[in-house]
CSV table of C-alpha atoms and ligand atoms in Angstrom, one decimal:
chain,number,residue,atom,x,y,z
K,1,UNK,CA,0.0,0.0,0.0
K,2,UNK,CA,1.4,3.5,-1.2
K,3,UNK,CA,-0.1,6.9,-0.5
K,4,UNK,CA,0.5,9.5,-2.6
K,5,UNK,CA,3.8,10.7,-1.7
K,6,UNK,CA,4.5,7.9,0.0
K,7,UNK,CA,5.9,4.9,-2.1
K,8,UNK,CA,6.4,2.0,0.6
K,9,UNK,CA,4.2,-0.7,2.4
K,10,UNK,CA,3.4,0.5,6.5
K,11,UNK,CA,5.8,-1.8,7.8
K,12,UNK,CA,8.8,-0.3,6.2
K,13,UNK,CA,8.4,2.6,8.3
K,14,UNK,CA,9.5,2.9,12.2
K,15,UNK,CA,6.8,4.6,14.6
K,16,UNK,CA,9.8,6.8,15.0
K,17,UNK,CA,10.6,9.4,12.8
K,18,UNK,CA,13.9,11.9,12.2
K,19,UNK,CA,12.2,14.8,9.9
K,20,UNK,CA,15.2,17.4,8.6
K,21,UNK,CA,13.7,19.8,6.0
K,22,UNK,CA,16.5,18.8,3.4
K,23,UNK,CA,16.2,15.7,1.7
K,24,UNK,CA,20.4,15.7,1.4
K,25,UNK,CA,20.2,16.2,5.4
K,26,UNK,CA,18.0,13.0,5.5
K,27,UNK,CA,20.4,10.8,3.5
K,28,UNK,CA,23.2,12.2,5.5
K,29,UNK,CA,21.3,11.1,8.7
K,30,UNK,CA,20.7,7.7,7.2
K,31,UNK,CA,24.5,6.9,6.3
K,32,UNK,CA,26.4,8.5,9.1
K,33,UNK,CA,23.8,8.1,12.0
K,34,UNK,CA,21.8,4.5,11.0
K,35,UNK,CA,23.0,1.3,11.3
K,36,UNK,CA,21.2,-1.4,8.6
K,37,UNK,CA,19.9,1.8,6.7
K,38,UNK,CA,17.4,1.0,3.7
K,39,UNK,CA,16.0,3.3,1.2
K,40,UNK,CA,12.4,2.3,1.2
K,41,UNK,CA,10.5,5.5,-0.7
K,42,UNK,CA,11.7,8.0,-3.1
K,43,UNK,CA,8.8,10.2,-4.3
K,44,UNK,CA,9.6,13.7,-5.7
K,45,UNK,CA,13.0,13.6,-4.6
K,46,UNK,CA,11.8,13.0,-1.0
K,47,UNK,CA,13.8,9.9,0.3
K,48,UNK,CA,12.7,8.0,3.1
K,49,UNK,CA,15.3,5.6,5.1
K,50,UNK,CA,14.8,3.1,7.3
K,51,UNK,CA,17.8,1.6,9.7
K,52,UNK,CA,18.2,1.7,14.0
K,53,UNK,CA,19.8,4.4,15.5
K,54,UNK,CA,21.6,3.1,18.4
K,55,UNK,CA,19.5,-0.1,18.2
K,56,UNK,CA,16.6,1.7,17.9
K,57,UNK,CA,14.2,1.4,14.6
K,58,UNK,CA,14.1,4.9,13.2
K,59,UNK,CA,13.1,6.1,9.9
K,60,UNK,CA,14.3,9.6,8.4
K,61,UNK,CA,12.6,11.9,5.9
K,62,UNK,CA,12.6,14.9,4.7
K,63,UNK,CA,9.8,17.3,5.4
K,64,UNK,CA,10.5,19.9,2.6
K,65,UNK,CA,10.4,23.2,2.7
K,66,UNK,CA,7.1,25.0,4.6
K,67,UNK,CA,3.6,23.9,6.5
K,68,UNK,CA,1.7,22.5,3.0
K,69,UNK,CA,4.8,20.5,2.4
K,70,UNK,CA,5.8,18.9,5.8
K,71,UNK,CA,1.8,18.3,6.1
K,72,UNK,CA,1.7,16.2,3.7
K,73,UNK,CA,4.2,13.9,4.9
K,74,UNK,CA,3.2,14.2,8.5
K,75,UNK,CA,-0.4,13.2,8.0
K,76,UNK,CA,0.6,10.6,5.6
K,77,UNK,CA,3.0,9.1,8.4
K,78,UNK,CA,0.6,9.4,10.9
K,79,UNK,CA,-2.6,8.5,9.7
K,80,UNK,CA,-1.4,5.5,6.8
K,81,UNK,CA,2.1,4.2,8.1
K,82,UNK,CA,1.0,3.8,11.9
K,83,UNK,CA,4.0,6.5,12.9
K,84,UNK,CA,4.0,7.5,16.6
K,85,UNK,CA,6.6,10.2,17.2
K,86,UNK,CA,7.9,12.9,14.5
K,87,UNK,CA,11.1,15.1,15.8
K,88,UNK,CA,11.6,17.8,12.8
K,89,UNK,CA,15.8,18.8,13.1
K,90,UNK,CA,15.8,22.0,11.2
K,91,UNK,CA,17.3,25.7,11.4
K,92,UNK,CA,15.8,28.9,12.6
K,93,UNK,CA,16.5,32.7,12.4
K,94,UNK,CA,16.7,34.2,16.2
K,95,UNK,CA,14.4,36.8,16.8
K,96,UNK,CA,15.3,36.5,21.2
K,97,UNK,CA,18.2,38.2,22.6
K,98,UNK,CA,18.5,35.6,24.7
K,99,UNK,CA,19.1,32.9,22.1
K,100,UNK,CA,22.7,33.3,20.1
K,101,UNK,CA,23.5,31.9,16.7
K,102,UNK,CA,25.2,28.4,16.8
K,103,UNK,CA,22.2,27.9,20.1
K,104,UNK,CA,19.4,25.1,19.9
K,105,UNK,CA,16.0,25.4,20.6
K,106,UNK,CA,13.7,23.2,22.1
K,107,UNK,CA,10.2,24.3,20.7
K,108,UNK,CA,7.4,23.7,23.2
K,109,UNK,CA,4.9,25.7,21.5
K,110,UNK,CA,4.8,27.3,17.8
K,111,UNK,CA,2.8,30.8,17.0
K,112,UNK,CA,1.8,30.9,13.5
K,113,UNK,CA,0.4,33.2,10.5
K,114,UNK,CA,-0.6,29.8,8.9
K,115,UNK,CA,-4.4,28.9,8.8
K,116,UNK,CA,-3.5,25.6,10.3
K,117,UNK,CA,-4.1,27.1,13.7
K,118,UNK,CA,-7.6,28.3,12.8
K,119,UNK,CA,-9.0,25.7,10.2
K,120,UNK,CA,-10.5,23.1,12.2
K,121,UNK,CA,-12.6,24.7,14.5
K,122,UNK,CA,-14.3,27.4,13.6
K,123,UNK,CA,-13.7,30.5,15.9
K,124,UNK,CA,-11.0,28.7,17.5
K,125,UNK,CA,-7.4,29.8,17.5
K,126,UNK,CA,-5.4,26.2,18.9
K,127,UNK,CA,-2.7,26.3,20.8
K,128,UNK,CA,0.4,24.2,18.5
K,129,UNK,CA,2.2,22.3,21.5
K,130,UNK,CA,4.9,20.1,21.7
K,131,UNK,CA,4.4,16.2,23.2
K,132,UNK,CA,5.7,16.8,26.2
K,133,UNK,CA,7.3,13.7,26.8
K,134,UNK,CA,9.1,14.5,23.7
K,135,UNK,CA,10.0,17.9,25.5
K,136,UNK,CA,11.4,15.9,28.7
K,137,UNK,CA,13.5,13.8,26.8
K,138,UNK,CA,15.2,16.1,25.0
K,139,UNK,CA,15.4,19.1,27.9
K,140,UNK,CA,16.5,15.8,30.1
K,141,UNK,CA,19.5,14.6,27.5
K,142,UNK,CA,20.8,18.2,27.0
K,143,UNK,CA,20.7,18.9,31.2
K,144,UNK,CA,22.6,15.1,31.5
K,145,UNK,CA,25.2,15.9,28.7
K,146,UNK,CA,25.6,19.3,29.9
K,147,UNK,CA,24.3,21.0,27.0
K,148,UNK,CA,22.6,24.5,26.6
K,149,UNK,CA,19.0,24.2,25.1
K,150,UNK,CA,16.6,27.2,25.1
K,151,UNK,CA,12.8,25.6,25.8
K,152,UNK,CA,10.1,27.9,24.7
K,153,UNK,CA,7.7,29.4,21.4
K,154,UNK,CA,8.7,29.8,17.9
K,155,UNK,CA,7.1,31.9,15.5
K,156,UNK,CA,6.0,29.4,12.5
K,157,UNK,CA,6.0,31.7,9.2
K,158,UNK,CA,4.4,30.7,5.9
K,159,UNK,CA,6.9,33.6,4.6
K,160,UNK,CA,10.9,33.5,4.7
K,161,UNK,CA,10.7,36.8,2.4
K,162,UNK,CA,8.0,38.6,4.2
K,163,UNK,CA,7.4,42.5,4.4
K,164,UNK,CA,5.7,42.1,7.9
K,165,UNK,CA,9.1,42.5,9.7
K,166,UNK,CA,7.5,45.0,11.7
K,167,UNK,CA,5.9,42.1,13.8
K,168,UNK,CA,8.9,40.8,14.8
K,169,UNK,CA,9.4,43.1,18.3
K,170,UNK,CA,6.1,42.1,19.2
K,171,UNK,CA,6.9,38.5,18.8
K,172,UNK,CA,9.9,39.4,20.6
K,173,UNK,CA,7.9,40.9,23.5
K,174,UNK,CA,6.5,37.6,23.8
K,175,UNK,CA,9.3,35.8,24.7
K,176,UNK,CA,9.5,34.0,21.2
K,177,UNK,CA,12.5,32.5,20.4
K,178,UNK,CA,12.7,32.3,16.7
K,179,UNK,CA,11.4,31.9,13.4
K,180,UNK,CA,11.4,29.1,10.8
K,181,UNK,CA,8.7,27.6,8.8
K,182,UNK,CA,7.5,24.0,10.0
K,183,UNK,CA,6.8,23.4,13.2
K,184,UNK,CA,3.4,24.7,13.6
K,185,UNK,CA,2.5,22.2,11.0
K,186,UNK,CA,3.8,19.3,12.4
K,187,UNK,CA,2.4,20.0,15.5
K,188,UNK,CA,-1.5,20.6,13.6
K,189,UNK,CA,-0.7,17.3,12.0
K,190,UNK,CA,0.3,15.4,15.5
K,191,UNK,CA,-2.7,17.1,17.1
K,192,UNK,CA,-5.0,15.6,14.5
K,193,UNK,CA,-4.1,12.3,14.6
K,194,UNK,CA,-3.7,12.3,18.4
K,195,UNK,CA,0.2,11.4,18.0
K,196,UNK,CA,3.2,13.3,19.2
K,197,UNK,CA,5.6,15.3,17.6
K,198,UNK,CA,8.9,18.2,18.6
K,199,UNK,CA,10.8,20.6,17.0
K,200,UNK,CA,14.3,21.1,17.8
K,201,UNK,CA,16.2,24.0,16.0
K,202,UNK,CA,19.9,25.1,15.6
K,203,UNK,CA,19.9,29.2,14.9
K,204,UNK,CA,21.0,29.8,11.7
K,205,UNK,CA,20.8,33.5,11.6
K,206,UNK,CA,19.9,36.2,13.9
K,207,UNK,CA,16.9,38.8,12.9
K,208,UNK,CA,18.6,41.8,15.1
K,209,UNK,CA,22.8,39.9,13.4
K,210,UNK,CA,23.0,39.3,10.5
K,211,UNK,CA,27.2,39.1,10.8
K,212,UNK,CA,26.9,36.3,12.9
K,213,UNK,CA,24.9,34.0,10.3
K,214,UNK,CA,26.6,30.1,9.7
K,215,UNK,CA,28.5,29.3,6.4
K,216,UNK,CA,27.3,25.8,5.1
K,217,UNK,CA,30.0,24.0,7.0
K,218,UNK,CA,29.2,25.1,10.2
K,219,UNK,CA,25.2,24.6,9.5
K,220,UNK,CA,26.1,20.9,9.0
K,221,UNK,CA,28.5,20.2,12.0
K,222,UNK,CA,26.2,21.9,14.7
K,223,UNK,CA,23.4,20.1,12.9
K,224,UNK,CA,24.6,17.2,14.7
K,225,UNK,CA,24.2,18.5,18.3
K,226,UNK,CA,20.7,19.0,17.3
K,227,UNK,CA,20.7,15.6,16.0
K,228,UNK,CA,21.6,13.8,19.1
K,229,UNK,CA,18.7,16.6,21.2
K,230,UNK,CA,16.8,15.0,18.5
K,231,UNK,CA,17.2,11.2,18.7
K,232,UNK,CA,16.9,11.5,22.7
K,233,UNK,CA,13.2,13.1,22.3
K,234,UNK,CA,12.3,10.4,20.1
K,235,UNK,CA,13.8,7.5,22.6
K,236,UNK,CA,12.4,9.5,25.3
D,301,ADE,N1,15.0,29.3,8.9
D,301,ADE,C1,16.2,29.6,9.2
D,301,ADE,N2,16.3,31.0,9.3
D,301,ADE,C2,15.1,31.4,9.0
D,301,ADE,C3,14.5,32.7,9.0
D,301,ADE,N3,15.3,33.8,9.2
D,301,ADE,N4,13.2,32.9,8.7
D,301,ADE,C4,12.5,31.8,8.4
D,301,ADE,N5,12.9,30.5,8.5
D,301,ADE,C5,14.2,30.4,8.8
């Protein structure tokens, strides 16, 4: 059984799932980080891989870029291929002076301009939360390997080139951490099919420092702190 962007039967997929947006990411996950790694889905240049991570069954695949894309292969995991936890690995821009470029966040909850907040109950805004036993076992593995994680909101953004910058000190106000473009979605998808689901974030770029932005070598070897944030939520 296949769903549409889905090209594998539902027992070639763990209940656990590593979700980079980058579909290179994934296959870099899958051959550095799995052990007995299988391809088991290529659709649209969205790879799926299936191995144990630290003798663990894990799947990775890439969410794409955006809500409409990462909800279709959220839902699809959840609903059809009997998934159970989804922990997106991805990149933010800081909009907090209290998070630095080169930091990770922990997202527990995820404001958004995206309808998926507001579609499924009419006159209802809902509140896009982490699984918090997700949240624990990542906030639990950074305290034990005595690493700094930042736990609170992101801002989700259907825009990375928006002219609305000028909502960015009230977001700021807020307490919210960062922006990026995903994890609002995933957490409307794990919400609907009464599964779990975490984002956790390196910053990529600061809204208020732009000198301090990563070159692409640095993206990928912080990536892996995140990584290992990442895999601890899922075990957790
Ligand atoms: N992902 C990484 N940096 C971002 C930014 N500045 N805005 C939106 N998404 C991002």
């Amino acid at each position: 059984m296949a769903t549409p962007h889905i090209a594998c039967e539902p027992g070639d997929i763990a209940p656990l799932v590593i979700m980079p947006g980058d579909p290179r990411r994934a296959e870099r996950i899958a051959k550095t980080r799995m052990a007995d790694v299988r391809l088991v889905s290529d659709v649209r240049g969205i790879a799926a891989w299936t191995g144990t991570v630290d003798g663990v069954p894990m799947t990775v695949m890439a969410s794409g870029m955006g809500v409409p894309s990462l909800s279709i292969y959220a839902t699809e995991l959840y609903s059809q291929y009997g998934v159970r936890r989804i922990c997106r690995v991805g990149t933010c821009g800081g909009i907090s002076s209290d998070v630095a470029v080169r930091d990770v966040i922990v997202a527990a909850a995820a404001h958004t301009n995206s309808a998926v907040a507001t579609i499924d109950v009419p006159g209802v805004s809902l509140s896009l939360a982490a699984s918090y036993d997700m949240l624990r076992g990542a906030v639990e593995f950074a305290r034990a390997e005595d690493r700094t994680v930042h736990v609170g909101a992101v801002y989700t953004s259907d825009f990375f080139y928006s002219a609305r910058t000028d909502i960015i000190p009230a977001l700021d106000r807020l307490g919210t951490l960062g922006v990026e473009m995903e994890a609002a979605g995933l957490y409307a998808c794990a919400m609907a099919n009464r599964a779990e689901a975490l984002a956790v974030l390196t910053v990529s770029d600061h809204l208020k420092d732009g000198s301090a932005d990563l070159t692409a070598d640095e993206r990928e070897t912080l990536f892996e702190g995140a990584l290992e944030v990442a895999i601890a939520a899922l075990k957790g």
